[in-house]
C-alpha cells in the first residue's frame, strides 16, 4: 500500500483467498484492505496515538440517514454525553479532495451536528471547526487533543 502523510503505525494484516485484510481495533475484526480502508485505519491510529482519544469514543463505518437516504460515515469521535465531537470523511489517496467532498461532509453534518470535521485522502488533511450560528466552518491547522470532559 501507498505511504500516507501520517506517522508510521503498526498494523496487523492477514492474507486469505488472495485478499489482504487489516485488523480494525475499533470494529475488532479484519477488514478487506482497500485504498480507502488504508486511509481509515491510519486515521483511527492518528486519533488513538497522536490525539489520545479513547477507543470507547471512536466509531467506524456506521449507517446514518440524511434526507431520508441511507449514508455511511467513515469515522466519528463522540463526546462522553453521546453527542458527536468529530466527523471524519476518508477518501482513497487517488481521490482529489475537492469542494464536492466538503459538500458531502457538510450534508452529513446537518444531521450529525459534529463540532469538528476532518477530510482526508491520507495525503492531504483538512480540519474544520463548525460555526452553526453562521452556518459555516472555519479551517484549522490541527484537530484538538483529547481532554477529559
GROMACS .gro file of C-alpha atoms in nm:
model
  149
    1UNK     CA    1   0.000   0.000   0.000
    2UNK     CA    2   0.098   0.358  -0.059
    3UNK     CA    3   0.288   0.560   0.203
    4UNK     CA    4   0.050   0.816   0.354
    5UNK     CA    5   0.104   1.151   0.521
    6UNK     CA    6   0.077   1.006   0.873
    7UNK     CA    7   0.330   0.869   1.119
    8UNK     CA    8   0.419   0.502   1.079
    9UNK     CA    9   0.182   0.280   1.276
   10UNK     CA   10   0.190  -0.091   1.349
   11UNK     CA   11  -0.093  -0.275   1.177
   12UNK     CA   12  -0.194  -0.642   1.180
   13UNK     CA   13  -0.253  -0.798   0.840
   14UNK     CA   14  -0.395  -1.130   0.728
   15UNK     CA   15  -0.394  -1.289   0.385
   16UNK     CA   16  -0.673  -1.526   0.283
   17UNK     CA   17  -0.805  -1.624  -0.058
   18UNK     CA   18  -0.553  -1.384  -0.219
   19UNK     CA   19  -0.708  -1.089  -0.035
   20UNK     CA   20  -0.520  -0.889   0.225
   21UNK     CA   21  -0.712  -0.775   0.533
   22UNK     CA   22  -0.616  -0.526   0.802
   23UNK     CA   23  -0.724  -0.551   1.165
   24UNK     CA   24  -0.957  -0.273   1.277
   25UNK     CA   25  -0.909  -0.206   1.651
   26UNK     CA   26  -1.246  -0.033   1.676
   27UNK     CA   27  -1.458  -0.295   1.497
   28UNK     CA   28  -1.236  -0.571   1.645
   29UNK     CA   29  -1.216  -0.765   1.319
   30UNK     CA   30  -1.019  -0.794   0.997
   31UNK     CA   31  -1.143  -0.575   0.710
   32UNK     CA   32  -1.052  -0.620   0.340
   33UNK     CA   33  -0.769  -0.377   0.269
   34UNK     CA   34  -0.878  -0.123   0.008
   35UNK     CA   35  -0.708   0.213  -0.051
   36UNK     CA   36  -0.987   0.389   0.143
   37UNK     CA   37  -0.963   0.138   0.430
   38UNK     CA   38  -0.586   0.201   0.443
   39UNK     CA   39  -0.660   0.572   0.497
   40UNK     CA   40  -0.937   0.496   0.751
   41UNK     CA   41  -0.707   0.275   0.959
   42UNK     CA   42  -0.439   0.547   0.961
   43UNK     CA   43  -0.700   0.798   1.080
   44UNK     CA   44  -0.802   0.564   1.364
   45UNK     CA   45  -0.438   0.527   1.473
   46UNK     CA   46  -0.387   0.905   1.441
   47UNK     CA   47  -0.684   0.961   1.677
   48UNK     CA   48  -0.565   0.697   1.926
   49UNK     CA   49  -0.191   0.759   1.925
   50UNK     CA   50  -0.145   1.126   1.833
   51UNK     CA   51  -0.464   1.285   1.965
   52UNK     CA   52  -0.512   1.042   2.259
   53UNK     CA   53  -0.884   0.981   2.206
   54UNK     CA   54  -1.007   0.671   2.391
   55UNK     CA   55  -1.115   0.375   2.179
   56UNK     CA   56  -1.452   0.379   2.354
   57UNK     CA   57  -1.538   0.719   2.198
   58UNK     CA   58  -1.446   0.623   1.838
   59UNK     CA   59  -1.688   0.462   1.595
   60UNK     CA   60  -1.617   0.343   1.239
   61UNK     CA   61  -1.842   0.297   0.934
   62UNK     CA   62  -2.197   0.317   1.059
   63UNK     CA   63  -2.513   0.396   0.865
   64UNK     CA   64  -2.691   0.728   0.910
   65UNK     CA   65  -2.996   0.878   0.743
   66UNK     CA   66  -2.950   1.205   0.551
   67UNK     CA   67  -3.267   1.346   0.392
   68UNK     CA   68  -3.424   1.001   0.412
   69UNK     CA   69  -3.128   0.836   0.233
   70UNK     CA   70  -2.904   0.576   0.393
   71UNK     CA   71  -2.545   0.700   0.403
   72UNK     CA   72  -2.238   0.567   0.579
   73UNK     CA   73  -1.990   0.777   0.773
   74UNK     CA   74  -1.623   0.679   0.792
   75UNK     CA   75  -1.513   0.772   1.144
   76UNK     CA   76  -1.682   0.955   1.431
   77UNK     CA   77  -1.546   1.063   1.768
   78UNK     CA   78  -1.814   1.105   2.033
   79UNK     CA   79  -1.827   1.327   2.339
   80UNK     CA   80  -1.887   1.139   2.665
   81UNK     CA   81  -2.252   1.255   2.657
   82UNK     CA   82  -2.304   1.073   2.324
   83UNK     CA   83  -2.306   1.384   2.105
   84UNK     CA   84  -2.066   1.389   1.810
   85UNK     CA   85  -1.739   1.574   1.856
   86UNK     CA   86  -1.557   1.496   1.527
   87UNK     CA   87  -1.693   1.368   1.195
   88UNK     CA   88  -1.429   1.232   0.956
   89UNK     CA   89  -1.458   1.160   0.584
   90UNK     CA   90  -1.188   0.937   0.432
   91UNK     CA   91  -1.115   0.906   0.063
   92UNK     CA   92  -0.868   0.681  -0.120
   93UNK     CA   93  -0.531   0.850  -0.188
   94UNK     CA   94  -0.600   0.880  -0.561
   95UNK     CA   95  -0.922   1.079  -0.493
   96UNK     CA   96  -0.855   1.451  -0.502
   97UNK     CA   97  -1.016   1.643  -0.215
   98UNK     CA   98  -1.246   1.897  -0.378
   99UNK     CA   99  -1.547   2.112  -0.290
  100UNK     CA  100  -1.776   1.814  -0.353
  101UNK     CA  101  -1.606   1.631  -0.062
  102UNK     CA  102  -1.671   1.923   0.173
  103UNK     CA  103  -2.031   1.942   0.047
  104UNK     CA  104  -2.073   1.571   0.128
  105UNK     CA  105  -1.944   1.601   0.486
  106UNK     CA  106  -2.144   1.923   0.539
  107UNK     CA  107  -2.463   1.738   0.432
  108UNK     CA  108  -2.386   1.456   0.676
  109UNK     CA  109  -2.314   1.709   0.947
  110UNK     CA  110  -2.654   1.877   0.911
  111UNK     CA  111  -2.785   1.556   1.070
  112UNK     CA  112  -2.491   1.472   1.296
  113UNK     CA  113  -2.402   1.819   1.433
  114UNK     CA  114  -2.032   1.746   1.494
  115UNK     CA  115  -1.825   2.029   1.637
  116UNK     CA  116  -1.520   1.942   1.422
  117UNK     CA  117  -1.478   1.795   1.073
  118UNK     CA  118  -1.180   1.621   0.914
  119UNK     CA  119  -1.150   1.536   0.545
  120UNK     CA  120  -0.851   1.332   0.428
  121UNK     CA  121  -0.728   1.117   0.142
  122UNK     CA  122  -0.429   1.012   0.351
  123UNK     CA  123  -0.204   1.260   0.171
  124UNK     CA  124  -0.391   1.586   0.235
  125UNK     CA  125  -0.574   1.651   0.563
  126UNK     CA  126  -0.825   1.929   0.623
  127UNK     CA  127  -0.960   2.020   0.966
  128UNK     CA  128  -1.258   2.248   1.030
  129UNK     CA  129  -1.448   2.379   1.329
  130UNK     CA  130  -1.819   2.433   1.282
  131UNK     CA  131  -1.987   2.767   1.336
  132UNK     CA  132  -2.352   2.661   1.350
  133UNK     CA  133  -2.480   3.010   1.429
  134UNK     CA  134  -2.344   3.148   1.100
  135UNK     CA  135  -2.382   2.817   0.909
  136UNK     CA  136  -2.019   2.791   0.805
  137UNK     CA  137  -1.694   2.627   0.904
  138UNK     CA  138  -1.351   2.762   0.978
  139UNK     CA  139  -1.036   2.579   0.866
  140UNK     CA  140  -0.789   2.484   1.139
  141UNK     CA  141  -0.426   2.373   1.134
  142UNK     CA  142  -0.499   2.073   1.359
  143UNK     CA  143  -0.771   1.883   1.545
  144UNK     CA  144  -0.782   1.937   1.921
  145UNK     CA  145  -0.616   1.685   2.153
  146UNK     CA  146  -0.847   1.474   2.368
  147UNK     CA  147  -0.929   1.625   2.703
  148UNK     CA  148  -1.141   1.467   2.972
  149UNK     CA  149  -1.482   1.636   2.983
   0.00000   0.00000   0.00000
